[in-house]
mmCIF file of C-alpha atoms in Angstrom:
data_model
loop_
_atom_site.group_PDB
_atom_site.id
_atom_site.type_symbol
_atom_site.label_atom_id
_atom_site.label_comp_id
_atom_site.label_asym_id
_atom_site.label_seq_id
_atom_site.Cartn_x
_atom_site.Cartn_y
_atom_site.Cartn_z
ATOM 1 C CA GLU H 1 0.000 0.000 0.000
ATOM 2 C CA ALA H 2 1.426 3.370 -1.000
ATOM 3 C CA GLY H 3 1.877 5.861 1.798
ATOM 4 C CA VAL H 4 1.169 9.568 1.876
ATOM 5 C CA VAL H 5 3.013 11.265 -0.963
ATOM 6 C CA GLN H 6 4.238 14.836 -0.775
ATOM 7 C CA SER H 7 6.060 17.024 -3.236
ATOM 8 C CA PRO H 8 8.374 18.712 -3.490
ATOM 9 C CA ARG H 9 10.572 17.293 -0.743
ATOM 10 C CA TYR H 10 12.636 20.461 -0.528
ATOM 11 C CA LYS H 11 11.967 24.011 -1.633
ATOM 12 C CA ILE H 12 14.125 27.113 -1.379
ATOM 13 C CA ILE H 13 12.583 30.462 -2.237
ATOM 14 C CA GLU H 14 13.186 34.120 -1.574
ATOM 15 C CA LYS H 15 10.908 35.995 0.765
ATOM 16 C CA LYS H 16 7.768 37.493 -0.736
ATOM 17 C CA GLN H 17 7.625 34.727 -3.342
ATOM 18 C CA PRO H 18 4.682 32.313 -3.520
ATOM 19 C CA VAL H 19 5.092 28.590 -2.872
ATOM 20 C CA ALA H 20 2.805 25.571 -3.069
ATOM 21 C CA PHE H 21 2.986 22.098 -1.584
ATOM 22 C CA TRP H 22 1.127 19.062 -2.842
ATOM 23 C CA CYS H 23 -0.151 16.027 -0.950
ATOM 24 C CA ASN H 24 -1.686 12.765 -2.113
ATOM 25 C CA PRO H 25 -3.148 10.866 0.864
ATOM 26 C CA ILE H 26 -3.475 7.123 1.255
ATOM 27 C CA SER H 27 -6.216 5.790 -0.982
ATOM 28 C CA GLY H 28 -9.545 5.715 0.791
ATOM 29 C CA HIS H 29 -8.536 8.074 3.587
ATOM 30 C CA ASN H 30 -11.245 10.688 3.931
ATOM 31 C CA THR H 31 -9.450 12.845 6.462
ATOM 32 C CA LEU H 32 -6.432 14.895 5.449
ATOM 33 C CA TYR H 33 -4.274 17.088 7.678
ATOM 34 C CA TRP H 34 -1.619 19.714 7.062
ATOM 35 C CA TYR H 35 0.881 20.249 9.859
ATOM 36 C CA LEU H 36 3.689 22.723 10.366
ATOM 37 C CA GLN H 37 6.816 21.544 12.151
ATOM 38 C CA ASN H 38 9.366 24.099 13.256
ATOM 39 C CA LEU H 39 12.873 23.050 14.175
ATOM 40 C CA GLY H 40 12.942 21.384 17.584
ATOM 41 C CA GLN H 41 9.176 21.380 17.884
ATOM 42 C CA GLY H 42 6.391 18.888 17.374
ATOM 43 C CA PRO H 43 3.973 19.098 14.469
ATOM 44 C CA GLU H 44 1.211 21.702 14.810
ATOM 45 C CA LEU H 45 -2.055 21.346 12.955
ATOM 46 C CA LEU H 46 -2.761 23.959 10.309
ATOM 47 C CA ILE H 47 -5.894 22.564 8.720
ATOM 48 C CA ARG H 48 -7.963 19.399 8.645
ATOM 49 C CA TYR H 49 -10.201 18.222 5.816
ATOM 50 C CA GLU H 50 -13.062 15.758 5.917
ATOM 51 C CA ASN H 51 -13.384 14.853 2.229
ATOM 52 C CA GLU H 52 -13.356 18.233 0.488
ATOM 53 C CA GLU H 53 -14.559 20.232 3.488
ATOM 54 C CA ALA H 54 -12.140 22.135 5.726
ATOM 55 C CA VAL H 55 -13.553 21.311 9.165
ATOM 56 C CA ASP H 56 -10.781 22.850 11.272
ATOM 57 C CA ASP H 57 -8.693 25.709 9.901
ATOM 58 C CA SER H 58 -8.490 27.737 13.084
ATOM 59 C CA GLN H 59 -4.664 27.569 13.141
ATOM 60 C CA LEU H 60 -4.178 28.508 9.486
ATOM 61 C CA PRO H 61 -2.831 32.079 9.047
ATOM 62 C CA LYS H 62 -5.386 33.047 6.466
ATOM 63 C CA ASP H 63 -3.748 36.296 5.439
ATOM 64 C CA ARG H 64 -1.038 34.404 3.581
ATOM 65 C CA PHE H 65 -1.878 30.698 3.743
ATOM 66 C CA SER H 66 -4.545 28.912 1.747
ATOM 67 C CA ALA H 67 -5.398 25.293 1.123
ATOM 68 C CA GLU H 68 -7.728 23.311 -1.052
ATOM 69 C CA ARG H 69 -8.859 19.753 -1.528
ATOM 70 C CA LEU H 70 -11.179 20.130 -4.489
ATOM 71 C CA LYS H 71 -12.141 16.526 -5.187
ATOM 72 C CA GLY H 72 -11.650 15.200 -1.692
ATOM 73 C CA VAL H 73 -8.396 13.435 -2.575
ATOM 74 C CA ASP H 74 -5.261 15.469 -3.340
ATOM 75 C CA SER H 75 -4.598 18.669 -1.482
ATOM 76 C CA THR H 76 -2.518 21.774 -2.048
ATOM 77 C CA LEU H 77 -1.211 24.166 0.592
ATOM 78 C CA LYS H 78 -0.102 27.591 -0.612
ATOM 79 C CA ILE H 79 1.793 30.456 0.962
ATOM 80 C CA GLN H 80 1.689 33.852 -0.685
ATOM 81 C CA PRO H 81 3.800 35.776 0.033
ATOM 82 C CA ALA H 82 6.303 33.704 1.989
ATOM 83 C CA GLU H 83 8.115 35.230 4.963
ATOM 84 C CA LEU H 84 11.391 34.263 6.599
ATOM 85 C CA GLY H 85 9.517 32.774 9.555
ATOM 86 C CA ASP H 86 7.726 30.319 7.280
ATOM 87 C CA SER H 87 10.889 28.237 6.997
ATOM 88 C CA ALA H 88 9.843 24.867 8.419
ATOM 89 C CA VAL H 89 8.775 21.366 7.454
ATOM 90 C CA TYR H 90 5.224 21.068 6.168
ATOM 91 C CA LEU H 91 3.743 17.655 6.853
ATOM 92 C CA CYS H 92 0.669 16.112 5.339
ATOM 93 C CA ALA H 93 -1.142 13.259 7.055
ATOM 94 C CA SER H 94 -4.254 11.235 6.381
ATOM 95 C CA SER H 95 -6.521 8.880 8.255
ATOM 96 C CA LEU H 96 -9.675 6.869 7.753
ATOM 97 C CA ALA H 97 -12.536 8.880 9.134
ATOM 98 C CA TRP H 98 -13.522 6.171 11.541
ATOM 99 C CA GLN H 99 -9.946 5.298 12.563
ATOM 100 C CA ASN H 100 -9.068 8.811 13.442
ATOM 101 C CA ASN H 101 -6.569 7.943 16.137
ATOM 102 C CA GLU H 102 -3.895 6.764 13.737
ATOM 103 C CA GLN H 103 -2.689 9.356 11.321
ATOM 104 C CA PHE H 104 -0.270 8.388 8.589
ATOM 105 C CA PHE H 105 2.280 11.051 7.762
ATOM 106 C CA GLY H 106 4.062 11.854 4.553
ATOM 107 C CA PRO H 107 7.799 12.659 4.486
ATOM 108 C CA GLY H 108 7.151 16.396 4.535
ATOM 109 C CA THR H 109 8.334 19.346 2.475
ATOM 110 C CA ARG H 110 11.232 21.287 3.931
ATOM 111 C CA LEU H 111 10.801 24.953 3.053
ATOM 112 C CA THR H 112 13.631 27.441 3.312
ATOM 113 C CA VAL H 113 12.804 31.111 2.827
ATOM 114 C CA LEU H 114 15.830 33.330 2.182
ATOM 115 C CA ASP E 1 0.774 27.204 26.151
ATOM 116 C CA GLN E 2 2.455 23.833 25.724
ATOM 117 C CA GLN E 3 -0.221 21.314 26.663
ATOM 118 C CA VAL E 4 1.987 18.306 25.979
ATOM 119 C CA LYS E 5 5.515 18.482 27.330
ATOM 120 C CA GLN E 6 8.533 16.324 26.775
ATOM 121 C CA ASN E 7 11.107 17.829 29.080
ATOM 122 C CA SER E 8 14.044 15.707 27.968
ATOM 123 C CA PRO E 9 15.204 16.791 24.530
ATOM 124 C CA SER E 10 17.596 13.854 24.284
ATOM 125 C CA LEU E 11 18.361 10.484 25.825
ATOM 126 C CA SER E 12 21.258 8.093 25.324
ATOM 127 C CA VAL E 13 20.915 4.418 26.226
ATOM 128 C CA GLN E 14 23.119 1.394 25.708
ATOM 129 C CA GLU E 15 21.928 -1.372 23.441
ATOM 130 C CA GLY E 16 20.031 -4.000 25.394
ATOM 131 C CA ARG E 17 19.080 -1.653 28.212
ATOM 132 C CA ILE E 18 15.712 -0.068 28.886
ATOM 133 C CA SER E 19 14.816 3.299 27.345
ATOM 134 C CA ILE E 20 12.250 5.367 29.224
ATOM 135 C CA LEU E 21 10.781 8.388 27.505
ATOM 136 C CA ASN E 22 8.544 10.681 29.503
ATOM 137 C CA CYS E 23 5.665 12.958 28.647
ATOM 138 C CA ASP E 24 3.524 15.281 30.774
ATOM 139 C CA TYR E 25 0.277 16.954 29.841
ATOM 140 C CA THR E 26 -1.856 19.689 31.311
ATOM 141 C CA ASN E 27 -5.225 19.284 29.606
ATOM 142 C CA SER E 28 -7.462 16.957 31.626
ATOM 143 C CA MET E 29 -9.764 16.604 28.614
ATOM 144 C CA PHE E 30 -7.227 14.490 26.719
ATOM 145 C CA ASP E 31 -8.661 10.995 26.323
ATOM 146 C CA TYR E 32 -6.207 9.243 24.037
ATOM 147 C CA PHE E 33 -2.436 9.297 23.914
ATOM 148 C CA LEU E 34 -0.080 8.215 21.169
ATOM 149 C CA TRP E 35 3.619 7.865 20.589
ATOM 150 C CA TYR E 36 5.118 8.553 17.193
ATOM 151 C CA LYS E 37 8.628 7.782 16.039
ATOM 152 C CA LYS E 38 10.448 9.909 13.503
ATOM 153 C CA TYR E 39 13.589 9.175 11.517
ATOM 154 C CA PRO E 40 15.465 12.012 9.767
ATOM 155 C CA ALA E 41 13.884 13.151 6.492
ATOM 156 C CA GLU E 42 10.811 11.009 7.107
ATOM 157 C CA GLY E 43 7.394 11.758 8.516
ATOM 158 C CA PRO E 44 6.396 10.539 11.988
ATOM 159 C CA THR E 45 5.139 6.966 12.151
ATOM 160 C CA PHE E 46 2.669 5.667 14.694
ATOM 161 C CA LEU E 47 4.195 3.466 17.366
ATOM 162 C CA ILE E 48 1.762 2.748 20.182
ATOM 163 C CA SER E 49 -1.233 4.323 21.878
ATOM 164 C CA ILE E 50 -3.253 4.168 25.082
ATOM 165 C CA SER E 51 -6.759 5.134 26.014
ATOM 166 C CA SER E 52 -7.385 7.149 29.160
ATOM 167 C CA ILE E 53 -9.390 4.243 30.594
ATOM 168 C CA LYS E 54 -6.254 2.113 30.732
ATOM 169 C CA ASP E 55 -2.998 2.492 32.597
ATOM 170 C CA LYS E 56 -0.817 0.242 30.471
ATOM 171 C CA ASN E 57 -0.577 -0.957 26.907
ATOM 172 C CA GLU E 58 2.068 -3.304 25.611
ATOM 173 C CA ASP E 59 3.179 -4.145 22.078
ATOM 174 C CA GLY E 60 6.273 -6.272 21.801
ATOM 175 C CA ARG E 61 9.256 -4.338 23.094
ATOM 176 C CA PHE E 62 7.170 -1.189 23.588
ATOM 177 C CA THR E 63 5.015 -0.435 26.622
ATOM 178 C CA VAL E 64 3.204 2.780 27.386
ATOM 179 C CA PHE E 65 2.165 3.626 30.937
ATOM 180 C CA LEU E 66 -0.409 6.251 31.818
ATOM 181 C CA ASN E 67 -0.759 7.900 35.223
ATOM 182 C CA LYS E 68 -3.850 10.055 34.927
ATOM 183 C CA SER E 69 -3.636 11.547 38.403
ATOM 184 C CA ALA E 70 -0.143 12.790 37.658
ATOM 185 C CA LYS E 71 -0.997 13.636 34.036
ATOM 186 C CA HIS E 72 2.054 11.688 33.013
ATOM 187 C CA LEU E 73 2.803 8.975 30.518
ATOM 188 C CA SER E 74 5.934 7.125 29.648
ATOM 189 C CA LEU E 75 7.170 4.900 26.855
ATOM 190 C CA HIS E 76 9.401 1.967 27.782
ATOM 191 C CA ILE E 77 11.499 0.209 25.176
ATOM 192 C CA VAL E 78 13.023 -3.086 26.295
ATOM 193 C CA PRO E 79 15.504 -4.126 25.100
ATOM 194 C CA SER E 80 16.681 -1.043 23.235
ATOM 195 C CA GLN E 81 18.160 -1.606 19.795
ATOM 196 C CA PRO E 82 20.277 0.673 17.574
ATOM 197 C CA GLY E 83 17.375 0.885 15.109
ATOM 198 C CA ASP E 84 15.316 2.552 17.829
ATOM 199 C CA SER E 85 17.482 5.658 17.523
ATOM 200 C CA ALA E 86 15.028 8.335 16.410
ATOM 201 C CA VAL E 87 12.989 11.251 17.694
ATOM 202 C CA TYR E 88 9.940 10.180 19.700
ATOM 203 C CA PHE E 89 6.885 12.403 19.902
ATOM 204 C CA CYS E 90 4.170 12.101 22.486
ATOM 205 C CA ALA E 91 0.742 13.207 21.246
ATOM 206 C CA ALA E 92 -2.643 13.594 22.870
ATOM 207 C CA ARG E 93 -6.178 13.939 21.630
ATOM 208 C CA VAL E 94 -8.904 16.163 23.055
ATOM 209 C CA ILE E 95 -12.285 14.533 23.591
ATOM 210 C CA ASN E 96 -14.224 15.265 20.420
ATOM 211 C CA THR E 97 -17.555 14.048 19.188
ATOM 212 C CA GLY E 98 -16.632 14.636 15.565
ATOM 213 C CA THR E 99 -15.412 12.063 13.113
ATOM 214 C CA ALA E 100 -11.799 13.025 13.556
ATOM 215 C CA SER E 101 -9.939 14.968 16.181
ATOM 216 C CA LYS E 102 -6.918 17.129 16.609
ATOM 217 C CA LEU E 103 -3.660 15.732 17.928
ATOM 218 C CA THR E 104 -1.477 17.907 20.126
ATOM 219 C CA PHE E 105 2.177 16.948 19.959
ATOM 220 C CA GLY E 106 5.033 17.369 22.379
ATOM 221 C CA THR E 107 8.404 18.739 21.298
ATOM 222 C CA GLY E 108 10.024 15.327 20.985
ATOM 223 C CA THR E 109 12.853 13.397 22.621
ATOM 224 C CA ARG E 110 15.817 12.275 20.557
ATOM 225 C CA LEU E 111 16.804 8.740 21.564
ATOM 226 C CA GLN E 112 20.278 7.483 20.784
ATOM 227 C CA VAL E 113 20.925 3.795 21.345
ATOM 228 C CA THR E 114 24.639 3.122 21.528
ATOM 229 C CA LEU E 115 26.488 -0.129 20.951
#
């Protein structure tokens, strides 16, 4: 069974530029999560989707961050414009709606903003 | 406000010995606790979990203990192996009636198992 796929794995951009991350969850997983992980910290939830609906986006900085999951499968997280403090690892995870305790994580995208 | 705390950023243990990783939490509404293991350049992978109605859960070399009165849980690895060297995250879930719920993670403990 394929795991959660994320791309790109690494991204280096200059501040004020836009950037987008892509996630393909495990097949059949209705719930998709985007997490932010700063250096030396644990993952922090940015947004959670149930199918195509964002059911928890309270931690998403909406002035510069946006996300979509149009068909309830793949998801894209965008930052526009990026700031120096956005440098972090962005993790995507998915879970079966009824097995919500185990979330399967992708390898993450490491973003560096110069 | 760090609701899940892992106060030891690192731990070094000899191969074959017991590794004990600790985690404290402040939110009494947490009803489910999980440990995740993370290797460099990979995402966290689920290791073991425990419900708040239990005080112990065992899976092979891994055992998680929960002390609700102290709001403390620990992960025991016996015997420790070099392949266990990784960062371990404690995570907790708030009671939620929805179909999925938010996990709150600790800051992680880096375990090094030496030969």
